[in-house]
CSV table of C-alpha atoms in Angstrom, one decimal:
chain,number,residue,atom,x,y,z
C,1,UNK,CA,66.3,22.8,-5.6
C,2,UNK,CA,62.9,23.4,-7.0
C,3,UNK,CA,63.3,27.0,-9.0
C,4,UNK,CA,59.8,29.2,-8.6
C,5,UNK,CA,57.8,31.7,-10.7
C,6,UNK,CA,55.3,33.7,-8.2
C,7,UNK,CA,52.7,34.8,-10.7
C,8,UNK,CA,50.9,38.2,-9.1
C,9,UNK,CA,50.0,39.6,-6.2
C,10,UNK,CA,46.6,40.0,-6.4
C,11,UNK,CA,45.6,37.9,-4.1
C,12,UNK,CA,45.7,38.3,0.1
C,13,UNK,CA,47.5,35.2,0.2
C,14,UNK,CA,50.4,35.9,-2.4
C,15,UNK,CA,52.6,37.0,0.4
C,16,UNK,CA,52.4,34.2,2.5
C,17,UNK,CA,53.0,31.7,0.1
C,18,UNK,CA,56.2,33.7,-1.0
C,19,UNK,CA,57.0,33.7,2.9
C,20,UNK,CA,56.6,29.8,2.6
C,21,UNK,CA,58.5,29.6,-0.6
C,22,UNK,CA,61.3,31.5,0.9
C,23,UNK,CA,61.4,29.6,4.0
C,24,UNK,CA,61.3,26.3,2.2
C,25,UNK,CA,64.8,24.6,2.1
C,26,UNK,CA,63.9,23.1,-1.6
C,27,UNK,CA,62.1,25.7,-2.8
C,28,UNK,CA,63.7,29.2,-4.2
C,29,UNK,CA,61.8,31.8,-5.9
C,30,UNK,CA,63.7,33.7,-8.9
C,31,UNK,CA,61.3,35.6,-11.0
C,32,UNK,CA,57.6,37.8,-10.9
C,33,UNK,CA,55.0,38.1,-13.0
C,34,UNK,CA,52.1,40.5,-12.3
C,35,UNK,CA,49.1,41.7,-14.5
C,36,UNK,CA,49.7,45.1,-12.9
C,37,UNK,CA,53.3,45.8,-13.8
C,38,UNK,CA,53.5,48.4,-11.7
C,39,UNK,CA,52.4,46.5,-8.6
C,40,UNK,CA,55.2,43.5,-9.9
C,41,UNK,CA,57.5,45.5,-10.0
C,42,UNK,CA,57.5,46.9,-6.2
C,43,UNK,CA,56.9,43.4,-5.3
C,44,UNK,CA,60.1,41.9,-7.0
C,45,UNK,CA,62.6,44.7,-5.7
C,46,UNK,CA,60.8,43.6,-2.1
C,47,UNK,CA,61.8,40.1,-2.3
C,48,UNK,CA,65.3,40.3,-4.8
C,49,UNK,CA,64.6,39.2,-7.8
C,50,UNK,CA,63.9,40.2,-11.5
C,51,UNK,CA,60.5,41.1,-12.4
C,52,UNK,CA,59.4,40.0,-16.3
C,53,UNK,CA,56.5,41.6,-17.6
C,54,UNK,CA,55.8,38.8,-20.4
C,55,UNK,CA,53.8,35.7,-19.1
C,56,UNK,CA,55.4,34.1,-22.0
C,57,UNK,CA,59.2,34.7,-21.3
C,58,UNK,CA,58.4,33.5,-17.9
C,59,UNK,CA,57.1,30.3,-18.7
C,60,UNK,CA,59.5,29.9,-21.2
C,61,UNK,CA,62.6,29.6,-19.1
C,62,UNK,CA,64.2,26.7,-18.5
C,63,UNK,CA,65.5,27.8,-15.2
C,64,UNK,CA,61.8,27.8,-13.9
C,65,UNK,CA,60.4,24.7,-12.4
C,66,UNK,CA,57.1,25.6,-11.0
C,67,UNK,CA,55.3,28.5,-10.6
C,68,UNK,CA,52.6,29.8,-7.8
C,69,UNK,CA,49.2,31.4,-9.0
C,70,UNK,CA,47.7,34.0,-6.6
C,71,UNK,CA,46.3,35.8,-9.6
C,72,UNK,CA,43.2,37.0,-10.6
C,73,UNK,CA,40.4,33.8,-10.2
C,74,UNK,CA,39.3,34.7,-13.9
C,75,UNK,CA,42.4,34.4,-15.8
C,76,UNK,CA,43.3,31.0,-14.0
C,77,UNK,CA,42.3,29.3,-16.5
C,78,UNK,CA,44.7,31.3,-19.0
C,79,UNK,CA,47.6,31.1,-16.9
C,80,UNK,CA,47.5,27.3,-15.5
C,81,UNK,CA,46.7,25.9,-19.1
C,82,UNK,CA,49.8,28.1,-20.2
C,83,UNK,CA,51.7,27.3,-17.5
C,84,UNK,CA,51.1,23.2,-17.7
C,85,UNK,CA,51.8,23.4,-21.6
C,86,UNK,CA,55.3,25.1,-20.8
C,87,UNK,CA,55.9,22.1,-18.2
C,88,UNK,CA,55.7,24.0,-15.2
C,89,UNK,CA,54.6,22.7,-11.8
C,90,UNK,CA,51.6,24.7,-10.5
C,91,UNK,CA,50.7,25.4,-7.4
C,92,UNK,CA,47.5,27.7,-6.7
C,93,UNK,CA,45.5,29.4,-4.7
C,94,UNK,CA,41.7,28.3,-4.3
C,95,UNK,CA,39.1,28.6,-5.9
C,96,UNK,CA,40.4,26.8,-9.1
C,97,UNK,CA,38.1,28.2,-11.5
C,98,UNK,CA,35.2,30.3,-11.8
C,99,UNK,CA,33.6,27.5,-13.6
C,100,UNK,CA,33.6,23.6,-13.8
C,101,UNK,CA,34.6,24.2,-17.8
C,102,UNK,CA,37.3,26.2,-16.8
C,103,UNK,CA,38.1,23.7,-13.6
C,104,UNK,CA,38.6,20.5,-16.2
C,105,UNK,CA,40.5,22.6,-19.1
C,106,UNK,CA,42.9,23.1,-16.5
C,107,UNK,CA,42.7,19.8,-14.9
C,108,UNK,CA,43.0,18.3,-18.5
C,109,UNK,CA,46.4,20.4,-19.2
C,110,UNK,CA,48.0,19.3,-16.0
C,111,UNK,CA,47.5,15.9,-16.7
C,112,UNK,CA,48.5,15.8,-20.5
C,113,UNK,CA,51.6,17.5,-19.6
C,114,UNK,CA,52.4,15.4,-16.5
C,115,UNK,CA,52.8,18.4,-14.1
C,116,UNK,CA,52.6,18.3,-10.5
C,117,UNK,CA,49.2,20.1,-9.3
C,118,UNK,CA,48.5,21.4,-5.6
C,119,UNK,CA,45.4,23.5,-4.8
C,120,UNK,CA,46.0,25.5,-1.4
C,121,UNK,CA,43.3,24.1,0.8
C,122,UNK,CA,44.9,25.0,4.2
C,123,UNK,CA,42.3,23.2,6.6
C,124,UNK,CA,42.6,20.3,4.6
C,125,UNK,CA,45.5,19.1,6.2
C,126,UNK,CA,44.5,19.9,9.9
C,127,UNK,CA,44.3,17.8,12.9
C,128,UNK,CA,40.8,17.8,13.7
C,129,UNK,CA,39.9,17.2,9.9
C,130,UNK,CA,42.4,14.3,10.1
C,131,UNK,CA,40.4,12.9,12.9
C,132,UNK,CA,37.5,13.9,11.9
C,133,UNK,CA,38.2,11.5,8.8
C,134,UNK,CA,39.6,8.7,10.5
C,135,UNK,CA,36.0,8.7,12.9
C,136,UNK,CA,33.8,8.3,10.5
C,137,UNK,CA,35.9,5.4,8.5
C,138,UNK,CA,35.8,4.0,11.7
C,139,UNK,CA,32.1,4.3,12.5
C,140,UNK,CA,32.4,6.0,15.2
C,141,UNK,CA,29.8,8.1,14.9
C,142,UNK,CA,27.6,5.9,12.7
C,143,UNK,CA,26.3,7.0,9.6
C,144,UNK,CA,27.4,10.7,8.8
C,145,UNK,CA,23.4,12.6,8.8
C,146,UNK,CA,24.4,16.0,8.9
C,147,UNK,CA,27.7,18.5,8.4
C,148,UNK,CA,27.7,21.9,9.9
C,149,UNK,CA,30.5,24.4,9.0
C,150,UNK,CA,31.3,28.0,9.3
C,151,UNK,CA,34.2,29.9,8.5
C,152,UNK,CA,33.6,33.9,8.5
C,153,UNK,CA,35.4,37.1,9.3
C,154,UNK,CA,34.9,40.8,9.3
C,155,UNK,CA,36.7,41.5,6.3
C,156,UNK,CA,34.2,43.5,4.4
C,157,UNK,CA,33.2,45.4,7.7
C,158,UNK,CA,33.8,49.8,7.3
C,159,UNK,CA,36.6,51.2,9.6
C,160,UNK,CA,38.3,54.4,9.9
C,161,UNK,CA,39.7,55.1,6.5
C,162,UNK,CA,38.8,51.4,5.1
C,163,UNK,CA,35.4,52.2,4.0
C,164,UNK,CA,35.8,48.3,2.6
C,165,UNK,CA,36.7,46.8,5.4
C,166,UNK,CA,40.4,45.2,5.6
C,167,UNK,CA,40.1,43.4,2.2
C,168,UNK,CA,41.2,45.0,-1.3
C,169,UNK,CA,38.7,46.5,-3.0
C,170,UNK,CA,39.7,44.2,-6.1
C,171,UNK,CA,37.8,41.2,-3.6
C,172,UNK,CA,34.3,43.2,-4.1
C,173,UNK,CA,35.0,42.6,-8.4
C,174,UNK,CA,32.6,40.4,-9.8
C,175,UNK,CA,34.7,39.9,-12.7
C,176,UNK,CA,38.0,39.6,-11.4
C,177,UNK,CA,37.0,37.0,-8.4
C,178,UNK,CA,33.4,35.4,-9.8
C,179,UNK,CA,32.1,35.9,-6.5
C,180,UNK,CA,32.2,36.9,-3.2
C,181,UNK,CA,32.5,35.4,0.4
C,182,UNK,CA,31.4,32.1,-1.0
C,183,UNK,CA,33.7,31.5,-3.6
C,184,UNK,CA,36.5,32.9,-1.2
C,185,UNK,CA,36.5,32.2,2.0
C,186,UNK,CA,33.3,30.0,2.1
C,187,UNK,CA,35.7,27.9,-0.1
C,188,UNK,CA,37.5,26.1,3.2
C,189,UNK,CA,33.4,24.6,4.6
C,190,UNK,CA,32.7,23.7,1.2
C,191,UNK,CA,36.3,21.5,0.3
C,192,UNK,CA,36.1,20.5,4.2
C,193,UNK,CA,32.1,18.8,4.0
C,194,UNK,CA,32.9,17.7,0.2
C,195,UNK,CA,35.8,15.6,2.1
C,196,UNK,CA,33.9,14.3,4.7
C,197,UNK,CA,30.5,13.8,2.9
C,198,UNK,CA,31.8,12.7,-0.6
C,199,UNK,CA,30.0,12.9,-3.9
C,200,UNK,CA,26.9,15.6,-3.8
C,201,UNK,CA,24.2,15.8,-5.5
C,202,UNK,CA,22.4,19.1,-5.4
C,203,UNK,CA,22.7,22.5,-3.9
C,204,UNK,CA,20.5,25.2,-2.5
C,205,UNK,CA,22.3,28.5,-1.7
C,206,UNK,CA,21.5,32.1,-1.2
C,207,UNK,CA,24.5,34.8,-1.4
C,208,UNK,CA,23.4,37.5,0.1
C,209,UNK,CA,25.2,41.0,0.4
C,210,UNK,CA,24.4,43.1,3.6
C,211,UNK,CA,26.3,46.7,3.0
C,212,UNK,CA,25.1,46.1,-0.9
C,213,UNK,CA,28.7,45.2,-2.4
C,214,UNK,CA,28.3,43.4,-6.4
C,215,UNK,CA,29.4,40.4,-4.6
C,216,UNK,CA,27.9,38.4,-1.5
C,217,UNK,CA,29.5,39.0,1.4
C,218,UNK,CA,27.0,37.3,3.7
C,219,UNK,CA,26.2,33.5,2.7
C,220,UNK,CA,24.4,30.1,3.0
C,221,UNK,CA,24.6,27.1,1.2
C,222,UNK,CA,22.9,23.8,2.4
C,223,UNK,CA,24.2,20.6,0.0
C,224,UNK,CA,22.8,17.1,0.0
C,225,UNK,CA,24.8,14.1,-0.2
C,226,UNK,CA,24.6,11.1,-2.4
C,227,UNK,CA,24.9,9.3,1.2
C,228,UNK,CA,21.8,11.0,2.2
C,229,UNK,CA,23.8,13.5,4.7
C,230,UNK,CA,23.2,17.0,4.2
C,231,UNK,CA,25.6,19.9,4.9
C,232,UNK,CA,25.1,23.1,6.3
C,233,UNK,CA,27.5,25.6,5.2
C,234,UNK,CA,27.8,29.2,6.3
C,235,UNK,CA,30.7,32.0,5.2
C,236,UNK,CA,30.8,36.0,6.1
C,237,UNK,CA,32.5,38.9,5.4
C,238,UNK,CA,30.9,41.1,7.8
C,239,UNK,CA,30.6,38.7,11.0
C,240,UNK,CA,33.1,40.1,14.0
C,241,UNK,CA,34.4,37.2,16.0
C,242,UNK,CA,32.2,34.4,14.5
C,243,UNK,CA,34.6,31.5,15.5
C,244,UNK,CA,35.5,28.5,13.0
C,245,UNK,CA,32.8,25.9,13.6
C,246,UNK,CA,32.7,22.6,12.2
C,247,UNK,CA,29.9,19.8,13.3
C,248,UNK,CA,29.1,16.5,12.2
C,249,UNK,CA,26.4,14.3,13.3
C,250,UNK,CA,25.8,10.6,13.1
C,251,UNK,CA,23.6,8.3,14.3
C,252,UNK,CA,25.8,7.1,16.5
C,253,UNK,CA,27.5,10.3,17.9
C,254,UNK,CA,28.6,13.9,17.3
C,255,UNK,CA,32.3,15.8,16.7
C,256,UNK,CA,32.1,19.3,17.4
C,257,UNK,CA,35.3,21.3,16.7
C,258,UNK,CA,35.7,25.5,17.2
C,259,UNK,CA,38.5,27.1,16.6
C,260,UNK,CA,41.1,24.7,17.3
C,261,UNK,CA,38.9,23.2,20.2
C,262,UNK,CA,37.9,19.5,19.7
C,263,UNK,CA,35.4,16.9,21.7
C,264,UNK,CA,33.0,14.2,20.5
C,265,UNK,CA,30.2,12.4,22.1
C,266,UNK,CA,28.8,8.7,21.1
C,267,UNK,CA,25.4,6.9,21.8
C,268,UNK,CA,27.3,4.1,23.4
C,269,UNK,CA,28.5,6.2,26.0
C,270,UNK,CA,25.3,7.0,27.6
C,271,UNK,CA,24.9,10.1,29.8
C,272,UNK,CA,29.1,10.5,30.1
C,273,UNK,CA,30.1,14.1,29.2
C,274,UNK,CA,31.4,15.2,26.0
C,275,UNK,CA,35.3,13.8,25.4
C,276,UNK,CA,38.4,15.8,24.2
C,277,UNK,CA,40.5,13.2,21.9
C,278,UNK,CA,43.8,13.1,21.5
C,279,UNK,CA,45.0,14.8,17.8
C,280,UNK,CA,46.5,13.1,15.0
C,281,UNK,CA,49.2,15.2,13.8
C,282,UNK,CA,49.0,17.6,10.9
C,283,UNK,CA,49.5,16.7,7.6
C,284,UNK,CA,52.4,18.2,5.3
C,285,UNK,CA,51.0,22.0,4.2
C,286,UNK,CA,49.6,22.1,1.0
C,287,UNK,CA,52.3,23.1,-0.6
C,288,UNK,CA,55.4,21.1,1.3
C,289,UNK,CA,53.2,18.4,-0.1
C,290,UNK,CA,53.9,19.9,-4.0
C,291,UNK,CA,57.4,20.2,-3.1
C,292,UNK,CA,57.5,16.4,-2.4
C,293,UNK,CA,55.6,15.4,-5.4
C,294,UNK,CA,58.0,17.6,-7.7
C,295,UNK,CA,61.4,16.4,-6.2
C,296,UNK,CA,60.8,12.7,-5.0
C,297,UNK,CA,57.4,11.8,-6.8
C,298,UNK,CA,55.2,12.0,-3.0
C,299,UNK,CA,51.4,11.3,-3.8
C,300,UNK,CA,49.0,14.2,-2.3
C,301,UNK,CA,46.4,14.0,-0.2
C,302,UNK,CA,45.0,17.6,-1.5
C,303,UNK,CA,43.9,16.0,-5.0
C,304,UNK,CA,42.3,17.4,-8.4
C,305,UNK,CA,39.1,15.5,-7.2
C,306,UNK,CA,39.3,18.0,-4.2
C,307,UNK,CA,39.7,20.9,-6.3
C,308,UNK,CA,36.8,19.6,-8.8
C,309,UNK,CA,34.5,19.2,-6.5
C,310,UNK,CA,34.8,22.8,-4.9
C,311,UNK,CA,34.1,24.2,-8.0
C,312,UNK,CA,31.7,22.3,-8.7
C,313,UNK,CA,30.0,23.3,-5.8
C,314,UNK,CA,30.6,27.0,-5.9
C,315,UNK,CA,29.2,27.2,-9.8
C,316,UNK,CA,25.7,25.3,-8.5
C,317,UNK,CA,25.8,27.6,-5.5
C,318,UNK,CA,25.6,30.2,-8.1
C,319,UNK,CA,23.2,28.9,-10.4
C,320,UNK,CA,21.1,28.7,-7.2
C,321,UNK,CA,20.8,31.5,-5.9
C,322,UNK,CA,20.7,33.4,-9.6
C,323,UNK,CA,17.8,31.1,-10.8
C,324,UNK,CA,16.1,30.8,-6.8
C,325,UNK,CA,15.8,27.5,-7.6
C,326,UNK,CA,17.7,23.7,-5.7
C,327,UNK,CA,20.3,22.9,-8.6
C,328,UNK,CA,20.8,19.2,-9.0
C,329,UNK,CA,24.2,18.2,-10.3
C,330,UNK,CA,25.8,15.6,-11.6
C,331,UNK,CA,29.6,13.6,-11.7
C,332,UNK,CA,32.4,14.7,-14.0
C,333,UNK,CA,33.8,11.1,-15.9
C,334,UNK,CA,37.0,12.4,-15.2
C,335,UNK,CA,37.6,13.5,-11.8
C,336,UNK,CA,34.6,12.7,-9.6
């Protein structure tokens, strides 16, 4: 039995993932940690177990394993380096880090102390991203020219009595988050075209913010490939039932996927109409695959490289659209 840590609950997510913790038959959460004590508290006497205001004390037990970061994005850093120099297994929420120098401190910690590492990058793991990966090893759609992907929601829309729309107000803080839409939810098009494009090598972005929030909440970032593909990226708070779209072109053919609808179309196949594949089945979620790792030694297929290269991403988006200028980056000797 893998013994579990849930630091905060800052994050949207930090309920689900002590849903999937709890439901796990190797996994078993026994202690909380939350900046806001008071919020750690309420969340520990929901779920059973002792809350421990010292980060320290936490990490320090020997009857914690692992622990799973939902915390703020700008104290990452402080807790996963901490956490990794204790020996504890992390698993986390995305965005890594704020900043690639933050990213590979991080990085650098989990590998010095030989911990096991999982990023959550949900889509990751999905059918169509499955076959979209096994399509273009195969060539079937030629050479990859061109990545399309959108992943939005209405989050930051006004309602009755939520004049921020459905998301915590804490998601509009530039400080706590480093961003917006992008470096949120624009996370899963940007870890999903670094996958199937591989290594970039500059970035263009504009992060806009429609109802005038400190963060974007309405944005576009177009990357180019080392392999000469480009991909077109779009995320949204304030778009009302803008389905998940994800495109990529060859020269051979085209996959188009929305929502959880698939079909693909290839050169070779003349005039025929567009074909529905069969699905691959979905990978381990991200964190049964950390739960493997930690008990029997399982490699992942979410790796640090993954996680690198989304922040790598994010940071250049930034620069971008700060500066109004393309930002042309370059490899970490490490992990890219």
């Amino acid at each position: 039995m893998i013994t579990v840590a849930l630091l905060s609950k800052w994050h949207v997510h930090a309920v689900d993932y002590a849903k999937e913790a709890m439901d796990h038959p190797n996994l078993s959460i026994r202690l909380v940690w939350d900046e806001d004590p008071e919020r750690g508290r309420e969340w520990a006497r929901e779920l059973g177990v002792p809350f421990e205001a010292d980060l320290d004390a936490v990490l320090g037990n020997p009857g914690i394993d692992g622990v799973i970061v939902t915390a703020p994005t700008n104290i990452h850093r402080d807790v996963m380096v901490k956490a990794a120099q204790y020996g504890k297994h992390i698993y986390t929420e995305k965005v890594l880090a704020i900043t690639l120098e933050e990213c590979e401190e991080i990085l650098a910690a989990v590998k010095a102390n030989q911990v096991k590492f999982v990023i959550s990058l949900p889509r990751m793991v999905l059918p169509y991203t499955r076959l979209a990966q096994q399509m273009l090893a195969d060539g079937a759609l030629g050479r990859l020219t061109t990545v399309r992907c959108r992943c939005a929601h209405s989050g930051a829309v006004p309602y009755e009595g939520h004049p921020n729309g459905f998301l915590p107000a804490h998601f509009f803080d530039p400080e706590q988050c480093g961003g917006g839409a992008l470096i949120d939810l624009g996370a899963h098009p940007l870890y999903l075209s670094n996958r199937l494009a591989g290594p970039a090598r500059a970035v263009t972005a504009r992060l806009t913010t429609y109802y005038g929030h400190p963060v974007d909440d309405n944005s576009a970032v177009i990357v180019e490939y080392e392999s000469g593909a480009l991909g077109i990226l779009e995320t949204s708070f304030v778009s009302s039932s803008s389905p998940f779209l994800l495109e990529l072109h060859g020269t051979e053919g085209s996959l188009l996927v929305e929502n959880e609808g698939v079909r693909f179309k290839r050169a070779a196949d003349g005039d025929a109409c567009w074909i529905v594949p069969e699905l691959p089945e979905a990978l381990p979620s991200p964190m049964e695959q950390w739960a493997e790792a930690i008990l029997r030694g399982a490699p992942t297929d979410i790796t640090e490289i993954d996680a690198w290269r989304l922040t790598q991403i994010n940071e250049a988006a930034a620069v971008s659209h700060r500066e109004g200028k393309r930002v042309v980056i370059g490899h970490s000797p490490v992990h890219a």
